[in-house]
Structures are given as structure tokens and as C-alpha cells.
Backbone as numpy.savetxt, mean C-alpha at the origin, in Angstrom:
# Nx Ny Nz CAx CAy CAz Cx Cy Cz
37.27 -41.50 -33.18 36.98 -40.98 -31.87 35.86 -39.96 -32.01
34.86 -40.07 -31.14 33.72 -39.15 -31.21 33.93 -38.00 -30.24
33.48 -36.83 -30.67 33.61 -35.64 -29.84 32.48 -35.56 -28.82
32.70 -34.82 -27.78 31.67 -34.62 -26.76 30.58 -33.71 -27.32
29.38 -33.90 -26.80 28.26 -33.08 -27.25 28.49 -31.63 -26.83
28.08 -30.68 -27.66 28.26 -29.27 -27.29 27.40 -28.93 -26.07
27.85 -27.99 -25.26 27.07 -27.61 -24.07 25.75 -26.96 -24.50
24.74 -27.04 -23.64 23.46 -26.41 -23.99 23.63 -24.90 -24.06
22.78 -24.24 -24.83 22.90 -22.78 -24.94 22.60 -22.11 -23.59
23.27 -21.02 -23.37 23.08 -20.26 -22.13 21.73 -19.54 -22.17
21.09 -19.38 -21.02 19.83 -18.64 -21.01 20.08 -17.18 -21.36
19.06 -16.50 -21.87 19.26 -15.09 -22.23 19.59 -14.27 -20.99
20.42 -13.27 -21.19 20.82 -12.40 -20.09 19.63 -11.55 -19.67
19.49 -11.30 -18.36 18.38 -10.45 -17.93 18.56 -9.02 -18.41
17.43 -8.35 -18.56 17.44 -6.96 -19.00 17.92 -6.10 -17.84
19.12 -5.55 -17.93 19.69 -4.74 -16.85 19.75 -3.27 -17.20
19.01 -2.86 -18.21 19.00 -1.45 -18.57 18.15 -0.68 -17.56
18.47 0.60 -17.33 17.63 1.38 -16.41 16.19 1.39 -16.92
15.29 1.12 -16.02 13.88 1.10 -16.39 13.50 -0.19 -17.09
14.39 -1.19 -17.05 14.11 -2.46 -17.71 13.01 -3.22 -17.00
12.65 -4.35 -17.55 11.53 -5.10 -17.02 11.85 -5.73 -15.68
13.08 -6.18 -15.46 13.45 -6.75 -14.18 12.73 -8.06 -13.94
12.54 -8.40 -12.69 11.88 -9.63 -12.29 10.37 -9.45 -12.40
9.71 -10.31 -13.19 8.26 -10.13 -13.34 7.50 -10.32 -12.02
8.05 -11.09 -11.10 7.37 -11.26 -9.81 7.34 -9.95 -9.04
8.41 -9.18 -9.13 8.45 -7.89 -8.44 7.46 -6.92 -9.06
7.37 -6.93 -10.39 6.40 -6.05 -11.05 4.99 -6.43 -10.66
4.73 -7.74 -10.52 3.42 -8.18 -10.07 3.15 -7.73 -8.65
4.19 -7.73 -7.80 4.03 -7.26 -6.42 3.70 -5.78 -6.38
4.30 -5.01 -7.29 4.01 -3.57 -7.33 2.58 -3.33 -7.83
2.15 -4.11 -8.81 0.77 -3.98 -9.28 -0.21 -4.36 -8.17
0.13 -5.41 -7.43 -0.73 -5.79 -6.30 -0.71 -4.70 -5.24
0.47 -4.13 -4.97 0.56 -3.04 -4.00 -0.26 -1.84 -4.43
-0.20 -1.49 -5.72 -1.00 -0.37 -6.22 -2.49 -0.64 -6.11
-2.89 -1.86 -6.45 -4.30 -2.22 -6.35 -4.77 -2.17 -4.90
-3.94 -2.73 -4.02 -4.31 -2.70 -2.60 -4.36 -1.27 -2.07
-3.46 -0.41 -2.55 -3.49 0.98 -2.10 -4.77 1.68 -2.54
-5.20 1.42 -3.77 -6.44 2.03 -4.25 -7.62 1.55 -3.41
-7.69 0.24 -3.17 -8.79 -0.32 -2.36 -8.69 0.20 -0.92
-7.48 0.22 -0.38 -7.23 0.71 0.97 -7.68 2.17 1.09
-7.34 2.97 0.08 -7.76 4.37 0.08 -9.26 4.53 -0.01
-9.90 3.72 -0.85 -11.36 3.80 -0.97 -12.04 3.39 0.32
-11.51 2.37 0.99 -12.07 2.00 2.30 -11.90 3.14 3.30
-10.76 3.81 3.26 -10.54 4.95 4.15 -11.52 6.08 3.87
-11.79 6.32 2.59 -12.77 7.35 2.21 -14.15 6.97 2.74
-14.56 5.72 2.56 -15.87 5.29 3.05 -15.94 5.35 4.58
-14.84 5.00 5.23 -14.77 5.09 6.68 -14.93 6.55 7.12
-14.28 7.45 6.41 -14.38 8.87 6.73 -15.77 9.42 6.49
-16.38 9.04 5.38 -17.73 9.52 5.07 -18.72 9.04 6.13
-18.57 7.78 6.57 -19.47 7.26 7.60 -19.33 8.04 8.89
-18.12 8.42 9.26 -17.91 9.17 10.51 -18.38 10.61 10.38
-18.23 11.21 9.17 -18.67 12.59 8.98 -20.19 12.67 8.92
-20.81 11.73 8.23 -22.25 11.80 7.99 -23.07 11.57 9.26
-22.60 10.68 10.12 -23.40 10.34 11.30 -22.45 10.05 12.45
-22.45 10.91 13.45 -21.56 10.71 14.59 -21.91 9.50 15.44
-23.08 8.94 15.26 -23.49 7.79 16.06 -23.15 6.46 15.40
-22.46 6.48 14.27 -22.10 5.23 13.60 -21.07 4.47 14.41
-20.12 5.16 14.99 -19.04 4.54 15.74 -19.18 4.85 17.22
-18.82 3.89 18.04 -18.78 4.11 19.48 -17.37 3.79 19.97
-17.00 4.40 21.07 -15.67 4.18 21.63 -15.74 3.08 22.68
-14.70 2.25 22.74 -14.59 1.20 23.73 -13.66 1.67 24.84
-14.17 2.40 25.80 -13.37 2.87 26.92 -12.67 4.18 26.62
-11.91 4.64 27.60 -11.18 5.89 27.45 -9.88 5.63 26.70
-9.45 6.63 25.96 -8.24 6.51 25.16 -7.54 7.85 25.17
-6.26 7.84 25.06 -5.48 9.07 25.14 -5.84 10.02 23.98
-5.98 9.48 22.78 -6.24 10.29 21.59 -7.73 10.36 21.35
-8.36 11.38 21.90 -9.80 11.53 21.70 -10.05 12.76 20.83
-10.67 12.53 19.70 -11.11 13.59 18.80 -12.59 13.41 18.59
-13.22 14.45 18.14 -14.60 14.36 17.70 -14.66 13.41 16.50
-15.73 12.65 16.39 -15.82 11.69 15.28 -15.83 12.38 13.92
-16.33 13.61 13.86 -16.28 14.34 12.60 -14.84 14.64 12.21
-14.01 14.99 13.18 -12.59 15.23 12.90 -11.93 13.94 12.42
-12.23 12.81 13.08 -11.69 11.53 12.62 -12.15 11.21 11.21
-13.40 11.55 10.92 -13.92 11.31 9.57 -13.14 12.08 8.53
-12.84 13.34 8.81 -12.06 14.14 7.86 -10.64 13.61 7.72
-10.05 13.15 8.84 -8.70 12.58 8.77 -8.69 11.36 7.86
-9.65 10.45 8.06 -9.70 9.24 7.23 -10.03 9.56 5.78
-10.87 10.54 5.57 -11.24 10.92 4.20 -10.03 11.47 3.45
-9.30 12.39 4.05 -8.14 13.00 3.39 -7.04 11.98 3.17
-6.73 11.19 4.20 -5.68 10.18 4.05 -6.10 9.13 3.03
-7.36 8.75 3.01 -7.84 7.77 2.03 -7.69 8.26 0.61
-8.01 9.54 0.36 -7.86 10.10 -0.98 -6.38 10.11 -1.38
-5.51 10.48 -0.46 -4.07 10.50 -0.76 -3.53 9.11 -1.04
-3.98 8.11 -0.27 -3.52 6.73 -0.50 -4.00 6.23 -1.85
-5.26 6.50 -2.19 -5.78 6.05 -3.50 -5.05 6.74 -4.64
-4.77 8.02 -4.51 -4.05 8.74 -5.57 -2.64 8.19 -5.75
-1.95 7.91 -4.64 -0.61 7.33 -4.74 -0.69 5.92 -5.31
-1.75 5.19 -5.01 -1.94 3.85 -5.57 -2.08 3.89 -7.08
-2.84 4.87 -7.58 -2.95 5.03 -9.04 -1.59 5.40 -9.64
-0.82 6.20 -8.91 0.52 6.57 -9.38 1.46 5.38 -9.44
1.26 4.38 -8.58 2.12 3.20 -8.60 1.99 2.41 -9.90
0.86 2.50 -10.54 0.68 1.76 -11.79 1.62 2.26 -12.88
2.12 3.48 -12.75 3.09 4.00 -13.72 4.49 3.52 -13.39
4.72 3.02 -12.18 6.03 2.57 -11.77 6.96 3.70 -11.40
6.43 4.90 -11.21 7.25 6.06 -10.91 7.81 5.98 -9.49
9.02 6.44 -9.33 9.67 6.44 -8.02 8.93 7.36 -7.05
8.46 8.51 -7.55 7.75 9.44 -6.67 6.51 8.77 -6.08
5.86 7.91 -6.86 4.65 7.25 -6.38 4.99 6.25 -5.28
6.15 5.59 -5.39 6.56 4.65 -4.35 6.87 5.40 -3.06
7.58 6.52 -3.16 7.91 7.30 -1.97 6.64 7.90 -1.35
5.82 8.51 -2.19 4.57 9.10 -1.68 3.65 8.02 -1.12
3.60 6.88 -1.79 2.77 5.77 -1.32 3.21 5.27 0.04
4.51 5.11 0.21 5.02 4.66 1.50 4.69 5.68 2.59
4.82 6.96 2.27 4.54 8.01 3.25 3.06 8.03 3.64
2.16 8.03 2.66 0.73 8.14 3.00 0.20 6.85 3.61
0.75 5.69 3.21 0.33 4.46 3.87 0.82 4.47 5.32
1.99 5.03 5.57 2.46 5.20 6.95 1.51 6.07 7.76
1.05 7.16 7.14 0.06 8.02 7.82 -1.24 7.25 8.09
-1.67 6.45 7.11 -2.89 5.67 7.28 -2.72 4.63 8.39
-1.52 4.05 8.48 -1.27 3.09 9.56 -1.40 3.76 10.92
-0.83 4.94 11.04 -0.91 5.68 12.30 -2.37 6.04 12.61
-3.09 6.51 11.60 -4.49 6.88 11.80 -5.32 5.67 12.23
-5.06 4.51 11.62 -5.83 3.32 11.99 -5.43 2.79 13.36
-4.18 2.97 13.75 -3.78 2.57 15.10 -4.50 3.42 16.13
-4.56 4.72 15.89 -5.23 5.61 16.84 -6.75 5.41 16.79
-7.26 4.86 15.69 -8.68 4.62 15.49 -9.13 3.32 16.17
-8.21 2.56 16.74 -8.52 1.26 17.35 -9.68 1.27 18.33
-9.85 2.26 19.21 -10.96 2.18 20.15 -12.33 2.30 19.49
-12.40 2.85 18.30 -13.69 3.03 17.63 -14.08 1.81 16.79
-13.12 1.24 16.10 -13.36 0.06 15.26 -12.17 -0.88 15.39
-12.09 -1.67 16.45 -10.88 -2.47 16.67 -10.61 -3.51 15.59
-11.62 -4.26 15.20 -11.38 -5.31 14.21 -11.06 -4.72 12.84
-11.79 -3.72 12.44 -11.54 -3.09 11.14 -10.17 -2.41 11.13
-9.80 -1.79 12.23 -8.49 -1.14 12.30 -7.37 -2.16 12.17
-7.52 -3.30 12.80 -6.49 -4.34 12.69 -6.39 -4.84 11.26
-7.51 -5.03 10.59 -7.50 -5.46 9.19 -6.81 -4.42 8.32
-7.10 -3.15 8.56 -6.48 -2.08 7.78 -4.98 -1.97 8.08
-4.57 -2.19 9.31 -3.15 -2.13 9.67 -2.39 -3.27 8.99
-2.93 -4.47 9.03 -2.26 -5.61 8.39 -2.18 -5.39 6.88
-3.25 -4.91 6.27 -3.23 -4.63 4.84 -2.21 -3.54 4.52
-2.15 -2.51 5.33 -1.17 -1.44 5.11 0.26 -1.94 5.23
0.53 -2.83 6.17 1.87 -3.40 6.29 2.23 -4.22 5.06
1.27 -4.96 4.52 1.54 -5.73 3.30 1.79 -4.79 2.12
1.05 -3.70 2.04 1.28 -2.72 0.98 2.69 -2.15 1.09
3.11 -1.79 2.30 4.46 -1.27 2.49 5.51 -2.30 2.09
5.30 -3.55 2.43 6.23 -4.60 2.05 6.34 -4.70 0.53
5.22 -4.68 -0.16 5.27 -4.82 -1.62 5.89 -3.60 -2.29
5.68 -2.42 -1.73 6.27 -1.21 -2.31 7.77 -1.19 -2.08
8.22 -1.58 -0.89 9.64 -1.54 -0.58 10.42 -2.68 -1.23
9.78 -3.78 -1.58 10.49 -4.90 -2.18 10.51 -4.86 -3.69
9.96 -3.85 -4.30 9.96 -3.75 -5.75 11.32 -3.28 -6.23
11.82 -3.91 -7.28 13.06 -3.50 -7.93 12.76 -3.41 -9.43
13.05 -2.24 -10.03 12.74 -2.07 -11.44 13.64 -2.94 -12.31
14.84 -3.25 -11.86 15.72 -4.15 -12.59 16.56 -4.91 -11.57
16.97 -6.14 -11.90 17.73 -6.91 -10.95 19.06 -6.24 -10.62
19.49 -6.40 -9.39 20.77 -5.84 -9.00 21.89 -6.76 -9.47
23.06 -6.18 -9.66 24.20 -6.96 -10.16 24.94 -7.56 -9.01
């Protein structure tokens, strides 16, 4: 009488230690989120510099409730852009503080770009969609799989 074939070996157990590698797709999403935050921040800085350097670069499309001088908008975009880029660089370390700070400053950037809609509607929409994707990637990152 012949015996049955032994079962195939079990796959290796996932790394569940704190700070473990976790799902590589999630780590890739965090790297993409960090990269997008750096680019998003640099675009915000350039947007701010353009508004500060020359008030005639942007024009408003009609009246809007939130009206600031374009120089003030330039400083807002410049400061928020620097903060977003700095938090994006922090995301590359995988630190929790960088995820929290990144979510906060990207939220500020989303609000700034929403209020910026009358000056640059198409660019603001592109920045808002990119910011939402960055928030999604930051919030969906898990350093190790849950049990």
C-alpha cells in the first residue's frame, strides 16, 4: 500500500514584529505618497513665488467670498508648500509623526487650493485631486499587517 504524498510546505509567516516590513505594496504607497508630497510642496512653493513676485500673474474669475491680496496668497502657498515638502521628506523615514504632520499640512494645502479656485481653477483642481490621493496613500499605509 502506498502512502499519500506529503502536503506542500506552508508559506513563510509574515513579519508581524513592530516596525516590520509588512505588505510591500503599502510601503510602495507610502513612498509614492512621500514623493507626491515633495512634488506637491514644490509646486506650492512655485505657485507662491509666482504670486509674490508679480501680482499680475493671476487674475480672478468673478467675485469670491475669500478675497486676499495676491501677495498674501503667495505667502500662504509658499509656507504651506514648504511644510508639505518637509513632511514628504519625513515620510521617507516611515515615522508616524511624518504621517500625522503630512496629513495635517496636506489638509491645509487642500483648503488653500480650494479657496484659490477663482485665481487658477484648473490648477487648483489638479492640486486638490493630487492632495486627496496623497491623503489616501498616507492613511492606507500599515507598517505591519494586522492580525
